[in-house]
Amino acid sequence: MSREGIESFDKIMNCQLLDRYNLTDRKIPAITVKGREIRFNLNAIHLLSDCLYVQILVNRDEKYMIILPCEKNDVSAVDWCKISRKTGKVESKDITSKFLSPKLYALMEWNKESSYKIE
């Protein structure tokens, strides 16, 4: 871009606005996997309209995950969030399991000593 100014409106459309709220990745739906813990952030939970149970599908060949809402009684249901007793609102929670995380690490061929954040 020259010092004389912006050449076209398209140059502005390709820019990202930075403010004090966008300097972190809190607004991006994400999952963090660390050891035997899995945590979905609130933005991920809100994407599925605050449902309380999900199924986690993994494509081991292409290395991606799909999260689908489900009912509490489904065989593969994972309770990925909780309702706050104080406010009655949905909150994220740590999902701890001695089988779920190790299976995810194995399917994705991850290093067991590392933690992963997936957007």
JSON list of C-alpha atoms in Angstrom, two decimals:
[
{"chain": "A", "resi": 1, "resn": "MET", "atom": "CA", "xyz": [0.00, 0.00, 0.00]},
{"chain": "A", "resi": 2, "resn": "SER", "atom": "CA", "xyz": [1.37, 3.39, -0.91]},
{"chain": "A", "resi": 3, "resn": "ARG", "atom": "CA", "xyz": [1.76, 6.35, 1.44]},
{"chain": "A", "resi": 4, "resn": "GLU", "atom": "CA", "xyz": [-0.84, 8.34, -0.51]},
{"chain": "A", "resi": 5, "resn": "GLY", "atom": "CA", "xyz": [-3.69, 6.25, 0.90]},
{"chain": "A", "resi": 6, "resn": "ILE", "atom": "CA", "xyz": [-5.74, 3.17, 0.25]},
{"chain": "A", "resi": 7, "resn": "GLU", "atom": "CA", "xyz": [-6.01, 2.24, -3.41]},
{"chain": "A", "resi": 8, "resn": "SER", "atom": "CA", "xyz": [-9.44, 0.60, -3.18]},
{"chain": "A", "resi": 9, "resn": "PHE", "atom": "CA", "xyz": [-12.19, -0.35, -0.78]},
{"chain": "A", "resi": 10, "resn": "ASP", "atom": "CA", "xyz": [-11.24, -4.02, -1.25]},
{"chain": "A", "resi": 11, "resn": "LYS", "atom": "CA", "xyz": [-8.01, -3.37, 0.67]},
{"chain": "A", "resi": 12, "resn": "ILE", "atom": "CA", "xyz": [-10.07, -2.43, 3.73]},
{"chain": "A", "resi": 13, "resn": "MET", "atom": "CA", "xyz": [-12.25, -5.53, 3.44]},
{"chain": "A", "resi": 14, "resn": "ASN", "atom": "CA", "xyz": [-9.16, -7.75, 3.71]},
{"chain": "A", "resi": 15, "resn": "CYS", "atom": "CA", "xyz": [-8.11, -6.18, 7.03]},
{"chain": "A", "resi": 16, "resn": "GLN", "atom": "CA", "xyz": [-8.91, -7.52, 10.48]},
{"chain": "A", "resi": 17, "resn": "LEU", "atom": "CA", "xyz": [-10.02, -5.11, 13.18]},
{"chain": "A", "resi": 18, "resn": "LEU", "atom": "CA", "xyz": [-8.04, -5.42, 16.40]},
{"chain": "A", "resi": 19, "resn": "ASP", "atom": "CA", "xyz": [-9.45, -4.23, 19.68]},
{"chain": "A", "resi": 20, "resn": "ARG", "atom": "CA", "xyz": [-8.82, -5.17, 23.27]},
{"chain": "A", "resi": 21, "resn": "TYR", "atom": "CA", "xyz": [-11.39, -7.99, 23.08]},
{"chain": "A", "resi": 22, "resn": "ASN", "atom": "CA", "xyz": [-10.00, -9.59, 19.91]},
{"chain": "A", "resi": 23, "resn": "LEU", "atom": "CA", "xyz": [-6.41, -9.82, 21.09]},
{"chain": "A", "resi": 24, "resn": "THR", "atom": "CA", "xyz": [-7.11, -13.23, 22.65]},
{"chain": "A", "resi": 25, "resn": "ASP", "atom": "CA", "xyz": [-8.65, -16.29, 21.12]},
{"chain": "A", "resi": 26, "resn": "ARG", "atom": "CA", "xyz": [-11.46, -16.49, 23.71]},
{"chain": "A", "resi": 27, "resn": "LYS", "atom": "CA", "xyz": [-14.09, -15.81, 21.05]},
{"chain": "A", "resi": 28, "resn": "ILE", "atom": "CA", "xyz": [-13.05, -18.74, 18.88]},
{"chain": "A", "resi": 29, "resn": "PRO", "atom": "CA", "xyz": [-14.80, -22.08, 19.47]},
{"chain": "A", "resi": 30, "resn": "ALA", "atom": "CA", "xyz": [-12.11, -24.50, 20.63]},
{"chain": "A", "resi": 31, "resn": "ILE", "atom": "CA", "xyz": [-11.36, -27.73, 22.43]},
{"chain": "A", "resi": 32, "resn": "THR", "atom": "CA", "xyz": [-8.30, -28.25, 24.63]},
{"chain": "A", "resi": 33, "resn": "VAL", "atom": "CA", "xyz": [-6.94, -31.74, 25.19]},
{"chain": "A", "resi": 34, "resn": "LYS", "atom": "CA", "xyz": [-4.32, -32.15, 27.90]},
{"chain": "A", "resi": 35, "resn": "GLY", "atom": "CA", "xyz": [-3.45, -35.46, 29.48]},
{"chain": "A", "resi": 36, "resn": "ARG", "atom": "CA", "xyz": [-6.67, -37.08, 30.63]},
{"chain": "A", "resi": 37, "resn": "GLU", "atom": "CA", "xyz": [-8.68, -33.87, 30.42]},
{"chain": "A", "resi": 38, "resn": "ILE", "atom": "CA", "xyz": [-10.76, -32.46, 27.57]},
{"chain": "A", "resi": 39, "resn": "ARG", "atom": "CA", "xyz": [-12.34, -29.02, 27.77]},
{"chain": "A", "resi": 40, "resn": "PHE", "atom": "CA", "xyz": [-14.63, -27.28, 25.30]},
{"chain": "A", "resi": 41, "resn": "ASN", "atom": "CA", "xyz": [-14.76, -23.51, 25.63]},
{"chain": "A", "resi": 42, "resn": "LEU", "atom": "CA", "xyz": [-18.08, -21.68, 25.94]},
{"chain": "A", "resi": 43, "resn": "ASN", "atom": "CA", "xyz": [-18.05, -20.54, 22.33]},
{"chain": "A", "resi": 44, "resn": "ALA", "atom": "CA", "xyz": [-17.95, -24.16, 21.19]},
{"chain": "A", "resi": 45, "resn": "ILE", "atom": "CA", "xyz": [-20.77, -25.05, 23.58]},
{"chain": "A", "resi": 46, "resn": "HIS", "atom": "CA", "xyz": [-22.89, -22.12, 22.39]},
{"chain": "A", "resi": 47, "resn": "LEU", "atom": "CA", "xyz": [-22.52, -23.29, 18.77]},
{"chain": "A", "resi": 48, "resn": "LEU", "atom": "CA", "xyz": [-24.72, -26.27, 19.60]},
{"chain": "A", "resi": 49, "resn": "SER", "atom": "CA", "xyz": [-27.35, -24.20, 21.40]},
{"chain": "A", "resi": 50, "resn": "ASP", "atom": "CA", "xyz": [-26.11, -25.13, 24.84]},
{"chain": "A", "resi": 51, "resn": "CYS", "atom": "CA", "xyz": [-27.02, -28.82, 24.56]},
{"chain": "A", "resi": 52, "resn": "LEU", "atom": "CA", "xyz": [-25.73, -30.79, 27.55]},
{"chain": "A", "resi": 53, "resn": "TYR", "atom": "CA", "xyz": [-24.56, -33.97, 25.78]},
{"chain": "A", "resi": 54, "resn": "VAL", "atom": "CA", "xyz": [-22.58, -34.58, 22.60]},
{"chain": "A", "resi": 55, "resn": "GLN", "atom": "CA", "xyz": [-21.05, -37.36, 20.56]},
{"chain": "A", "resi": 56, "resn": "ILE", "atom": "CA", "xyz": [-17.43, -37.03, 19.47]},
{"chain": "A", "resi": 57, "resn": "LEU", "atom": "CA", "xyz": [-16.62, -38.48, 16.05]},
{"chain": "A", "resi": 58, "resn": "VAL", "atom": "CA", "xyz": [-13.02, -38.70, 14.85]},
{"chain": "A", "resi": 59, "resn": "ASN", "atom": "CA", "xyz": [-11.79, -39.23, 11.30]},
{"chain": "A", "resi": 60, "resn": "ARG", "atom": "CA", "xyz": [-8.40, -40.80, 11.92]},
{"chain": "A", "resi": 61, "resn": "ASP", "atom": "CA", "xyz": [-7.35, -40.67, 8.24]},
{"chain": "A", "resi": 62, "resn": "GLU", "atom": "CA", "xyz": [-7.96, -36.96, 7.67]},
{"chain": "A", "resi": 63, "resn": "LYS", "atom": "CA", "xyz": [-7.36, -35.96, 11.32]},
{"chain": "A", "resi": 64, "resn": "TYR", "atom": "CA", "xyz": [-10.52, -34.06, 12.16]},
{"chain": "A", "resi": 65, "resn": "MET", "atom": "CA", "xyz": [-13.28, -34.25, 14.75]},
{"chain": "A", "resi": 66, "resn": "ILE", "atom": "CA", "xyz": [-17.01, -33.69, 14.53]},
{"chain": "A", "resi": 67, "resn": "ILE", "atom": "CA", "xyz": [-19.08, -32.82, 17.59]},
{"chain": "A", "resi": 68, "resn": "LEU", "atom": "CA", "xyz": [-22.79, -33.68, 17.37]},
{"chain": "A", "resi": 69, "resn": "PRO", "atom": "CA", "xyz": [-25.53, -32.93, 19.91]},
{"chain": "A", "resi": 70, "resn": "CYS", "atom": "CA", "xyz": [-27.23, -35.98, 21.39]},
{"chain": "A", "resi": 71, "resn": "GLU", "atom": "CA", "xyz": [-29.48, -37.11, 24.21]},
{"chain": "A", "resi": 72, "resn": "LYS", "atom": "CA", "xyz": [-28.33, -38.12, 27.68]},
{"chain": "A", "resi": 73, "resn": "ASN", "atom": "CA", "xyz": [-29.33, -41.76, 27.10]},
{"chain": "A", "resi": 74, "resn": "ASP", "atom": "CA", "xyz": [-27.28, -42.24, 23.90]},
{"chain": "A", "resi": 75, "resn": "VAL", "atom": "CA", "xyz": [-24.60, -44.90, 24.37]},
{"chain": "A", "resi": 76, "resn": "SER", "atom": "CA", "xyz": [-21.77, -42.59, 23.29]},
{"chain": "A", "resi": 77, "resn": "ALA", "atom": "CA", "xyz": [-23.04, -39.44, 25.05]},
{"chain": "A", "resi": 78, "resn": "VAL", "atom": "CA", "xyz": [-20.41, -37.21, 26.64]},
{"chain": "A", "resi": 79, "resn": "ASP", "atom": "CA", "xyz": [-21.51, -34.53, 29.12]},
{"chain": "A", "resi": 80, "resn": "TRP", "atom": "CA", "xyz": [-19.37, -31.67, 27.86]},
{"chain": "A", "resi": 81, "resn": "CYS", "atom": "CA", "xyz": [-20.79, -28.82, 29.95]},
{"chain": "A", "resi": 82, "resn": "LYS", "atom": "CA", "xyz": [-22.69, -28.16, 33.15]},
{"chain": "A", "resi": 83, "resn": "ILE", "atom": "CA", "xyz": [-25.38, -25.83, 34.45]},
{"chain": "A", "resi": 84, "resn": "SER", "atom": "CA", "xyz": [-24.19, -23.39, 37.11]},
{"chain": "A", "resi": 85, "resn": "ARG", "atom": "CA", "xyz": [-26.04, -23.79, 40.40]},
{"chain": "A", "resi": 86, "resn": "LYS", "atom": "CA", "xyz": [-25.62, -20.06, 41.09]},
{"chain": "A", "resi": 87, "resn": "THR", "atom": "CA", "xyz": [-26.64, -18.52, 37.77]},
{"chain": "A", "resi": 88, "resn": "GLY", "atom": "CA", "xyz": [-28.46, -21.36, 35.97]},
{"chain": "A", "resi": 89, "resn": "LYS", "atom": "CA", "xyz": [-26.30, -20.69, 32.90]},
{"chain": "A", "resi": 90, "resn": "VAL", "atom": "CA", "xyz": [-24.25, -23.18, 30.92]},
{"chain": "A", "resi": 91, "resn": "GLU", "atom": "CA", "xyz": [-20.57, -23.44, 31.91]},
{"chain": "A", "resi": 92, "resn": "SER", "atom": "CA", "xyz": [-17.66, -25.34, 30.44]},
{"chain": "A", "resi": 93, "resn": "LYS", "atom": "CA", "xyz": [-16.14, -28.14, 32.46]},
{"chain": "A", "resi": 94, "resn": "ASP", "atom": "CA", "xyz": [-13.18, -30.47, 32.42]},
{"chain": "A", "resi": 95, "resn": "ILE", "atom": "CA", "xyz": [-14.07, -33.89, 31.05]},
{"chain": "A", "resi": 96, "resn": "THR", "atom": "CA", "xyz": [-11.81, -36.36, 32.77]},
{"chain": "A", "resi": 97, "resn": "SER", "atom": "CA", "xyz": [-11.70, -39.97, 31.67]},
{"chain": "A", "resi": 98, "resn": "LYS", "atom": "CA", "xyz": [-9.05, -42.62, 31.67]},
{"chain": "A", "resi": 99, "resn": "PHE", "atom": "CA", "xyz": [-10.40, -43.94, 28.35]},
{"chain": "A", "resi": 100, "resn": "LEU", "atom": "CA", "xyz": [-11.66, -40.94, 26.33]},
{"chain": "A", "resi": 101, "resn": "SER", "atom": "CA", "xyz": [-8.50, -38.82, 26.14]},
{"chain": "A", "resi": 102, "resn": "PRO", "atom": "CA", "xyz": [-6.10, -41.74, 25.51]},
{"chain": "A", "resi": 103, "resn": "LYS", "atom": "CA", "xyz": [-8.39, -42.96, 22.73]},
{"chain": "A", "resi": 104, "resn": "LEU", "atom": "CA", "xyz": [-8.40, -39.48, 21.18]},
{"chain": "A", "resi": 105, "resn": "TYR", "atom": "CA", "xyz": [-4.60, -39.27, 21.41]},
{"chain": "A", "resi": 106, "resn": "ALA", "atom": "CA", "xyz": [-4.30, -42.68, 19.72]},
{"chain": "A", "resi": 107, "resn": "LEU", "atom": "CA", "xyz": [-6.80, -41.94, 16.92]},
{"chain": "A", "resi": 108, "resn": "MET", "atom": "CA", "xyz": [-5.18, -38.60, 16.12]},
{"chain": "A", "resi": 109, "resn": "GLU", "atom": "CA", "xyz": [-1.64, -40.02, 16.51]},
{"chain": "A", "resi": 110, "resn": "TRP", "atom": "CA", "xyz": [-0.70, -37.28, 18.98]},
{"chain": "A", "resi": 111, "resn": "ASN", "atom": "CA", "xyz": [2.26, -37.15, 21.33]},
{"chain": "A", "resi": 112, "resn": "LYS", "atom": "CA", "xyz": [0.97, -38.20, 24.76]},
{"chain": "A", "resi": 113, "resn": "GLU", "atom": "CA", "xyz": [3.29, -35.71, 26.49]},
{"chain": "A", "resi": 114, "resn": "SER", "atom": "CA", "xyz": [1.81, -32.71, 24.66]},
{"chain": "A", "resi": 115, "resn": "SER", "atom": "CA", "xyz": [-1.41, -30.74, 25.00]},
{"chain": "A", "resi": 116, "resn": "TYR", "atom": "CA", "xyz": [-3.48, -29.66, 22.01]},
{"chain": "A", "resi": 117, "resn": "LYS", "atom": "CA", "xyz": [-5.87, -26.82, 21.29]},
{"chain": "A", "resi": 118, "resn": "ILE", "atom": "CA", "xyz": [-8.14, -27.30, 18.30]},
{"chain": "A", "resi": 119, "resn": "GLU", "atom": "CA", "xyz": [-10.23, -24.48, 16.87]}
]
